[in-house]
Amino acid sequence: MAQTPRKPPTPRQRRAGPTDIRDPMVRNEAKKALIWLGIAGLMVLLVVLAQPLMVVFGGMVFGALLDGGARLLGRVLPIPRIWRVAIVLAAAVGFAVWFATYAGSQIALQAAALPEILMAQAQKGLHWAERHRLITLNRSTIQTFTEQAIAGAAQLPSVLGGLFGGMATLFLILVLGVYFAIDPQPYQRGLAWMLPGESRPFFEQMFTQMGHTMRRLLFGRLVGMVIEGVTIGLALSAYGVPMATLLGLITGVLAFLPNIGAPVSGLLMVMVGFSGGTSMGLYCIGVYIVVQGIDGNIVVPMVAKKTADLAPALVLAMQLMMGALFGILGLALADPMLAMLKVLLERLAARGAMAHDGAEVTEQV
């Protein structure tokens, strides 16, 4: 059956509709407006999804830690990557089980007694300040301070568990990290696929550099945590300071947070030390000064040369902002995020310099 030929459009049908833009200038401006609206929508989406994105970034950090262990193991054990990651995970789980079995009960008892000791030392400090006419205390002030201090100190036993947020968040970070560590290539290719073809080589180089920097940064953090935690624990145990194991553990964990963790752990250590007398308190002060001096003047500079050498003021500013926005999770991830931003800016600056030099060479020719 022959098809009826289509009639040419009438002049009325050729008229522009309400959504048609005939003027090229108006069409160009409309495209620009849509692009800006899309960027604004993307920014709003980033704000709404900020917390899940932080969890994903936490998974990337944990994945980089596993990846570093797998790469280090691959130098002596040439087996498939998935088995090396499994060995690293098994070693970490085994250490956690051993630590909980042999030291968990002791640390739990020490953590339960820590708030009471800190409270007693705080009251001694207030009375000392009153005797020296630094402050004026009355019964109601002491009662109010005592109630507030007890309410705050009662939360100290859960500090170690709350450093990385809730258990659900921690579980998601661990699962994401394992997936990223087992095979990171599909995720890298997926991100590169969303970029224009001419930008993909630059992204792949930048992604590789970011992974290298992340692994070295985390290795440096682990070295500092082990050195500070073990040294503090042994030094306090040698003098018979109460809760030496717990204080060493707290010091090691808080060493992951540069600029902030050391003063907090040092304050706890000194307060517990003075509970055993003036000489013990002075000993704790000396231990803190020596350990932090060695770590700050020897360990940190040596590690910084091999890792991302970040300015302390920038790290502190990033920690303040991330802590205000995302709490403990943001505080813990501020340092790795700053290192990634540094790599990004350095790569962009190098790319711009190369483009500028190429343009100058072309003009000279």
GROMACS .gro file of N, CA, C and O in nm, residues 6 21 44 49 68 118 135 154 157 169 171 182 218 243 252 256 315 346:
model
   72
    6ARG      N    1   0.402   1.329   0.260
    6ARG     CA    2   0.376   1.429   0.364
    6ARG      C    3   0.373   1.568   0.300
    6ARG      O    4   0.453   1.602   0.214
   21ILE      N    5   1.411   2.909   2.044
   21ILE     CA    6   1.491   3.032   2.047
   21ILE      C    7   1.559   3.045   1.912
   21ILE      O    8   1.652   2.969   1.880
   44VAL      N    9   2.424   2.269   4.551
   44VAL     CA   10   2.319   2.235   4.648
   44VAL      C   11   2.319   2.084   4.676
   44VAL      O   12   2.304   2.040   4.790
   49LEU      N   13   2.432   1.614   5.017
   49LEU     CA   14   2.497   1.483   5.026
   49LEU      C   15   2.635   1.491   5.091
   49LEU      O   16   2.718   1.402   5.070
   68GLY      N   17   4.824   0.037   5.078
   68GLY     CA   18   4.964   0.050   5.114
   68GLY      C   19   5.020  -0.077   5.177
   68GLY      O   20   5.132  -0.119   5.146
  118LEU      N   21   4.001   1.234   8.702
  118LEU     CA   22   4.005   1.366   8.640
  118LEU      C   23   3.922   1.466   8.716
  118LEU      O   24   3.960   1.583   8.732
  135ILE      N   25   4.093   3.287   9.158
  135ILE     CA   26   3.949   3.284   9.135
  135ILE      C   27   3.880   3.284   9.270
  135ILE      O   28   3.943   3.264   9.375
  154ALA      N   29   3.185   1.161   8.235
  154ALA     CA   30   3.121   1.030   8.225
  154ALA      C   31   3.122   0.978   8.082
  154ALA      O   32   3.104   0.858   8.059
  157PRO      N   33   3.482   0.723   7.877
  157PRO     CA   34   3.505   0.584   7.836
  157PRO      C   35   3.462   0.553   7.693
  157PRO      O   36   3.510   0.455   7.635
  169THR      N   37   2.835   0.410   6.056
  169THR     CA   38   2.928   0.485   5.971
  169THR      C   39   3.062   0.414   5.961
  169THR      O   40   3.120   0.402   5.852
  171PHE      N   41   3.118   0.097   5.998
  171PHE     CA   42   3.101  -0.025   5.919
  171PHE      C   43   3.102   0.007   5.769
  171PHE      O   44   3.166  -0.062   5.690
  182ILE      N   45   4.058  -0.382   4.708
  182ILE     CA   46   4.066  -0.506   4.631
  182ILE      C   47   4.095  -0.478   4.484
  182ILE      O   48   4.182  -0.540   4.423
  218LEU      N   49   4.937   0.834   5.527
  218LEU     CA   50   4.885   0.742   5.627
  218LEU      C   51   4.996   0.659   5.691
  218LEU      O   52   4.990   0.629   5.811
  243MET      N   53   4.698   0.381   8.513
  243MET     CA   54   4.634   0.378   8.382
  243MET      C   55   4.734   0.407   8.269
  243MET      O   56   4.701   0.473   8.170
  252GLY      N   57   4.824   0.728   7.141
  252GLY     CA   58   4.847   0.675   7.007
  252GLY      C   59   4.732   0.704   6.913
  252GLY      O   60   4.754   0.741   6.797
  256PHE      N   61   4.677   1.059   6.553
  256PHE     CA   62   4.628   1.069   6.414
  256PHE      C   63   4.581   1.209   6.383
  256PHE      O   64   4.572   1.246   6.266
  315VAL      N   65   4.685   2.288   5.824
  315VAL     CA   66   4.624   2.167   5.881
  315VAL      C   67   4.528   2.204   5.993
  315VAL      O   68   4.415   2.152   6.001
  346GLU      N   69   4.858   2.156   4.291
  346GLU     CA   70   4.992   2.148   4.231
  346GLU      C   71   4.986   2.096   4.088
  346GLU      O   72   5.056   2.149   3.999
   0.00000   0.00000   0.00000
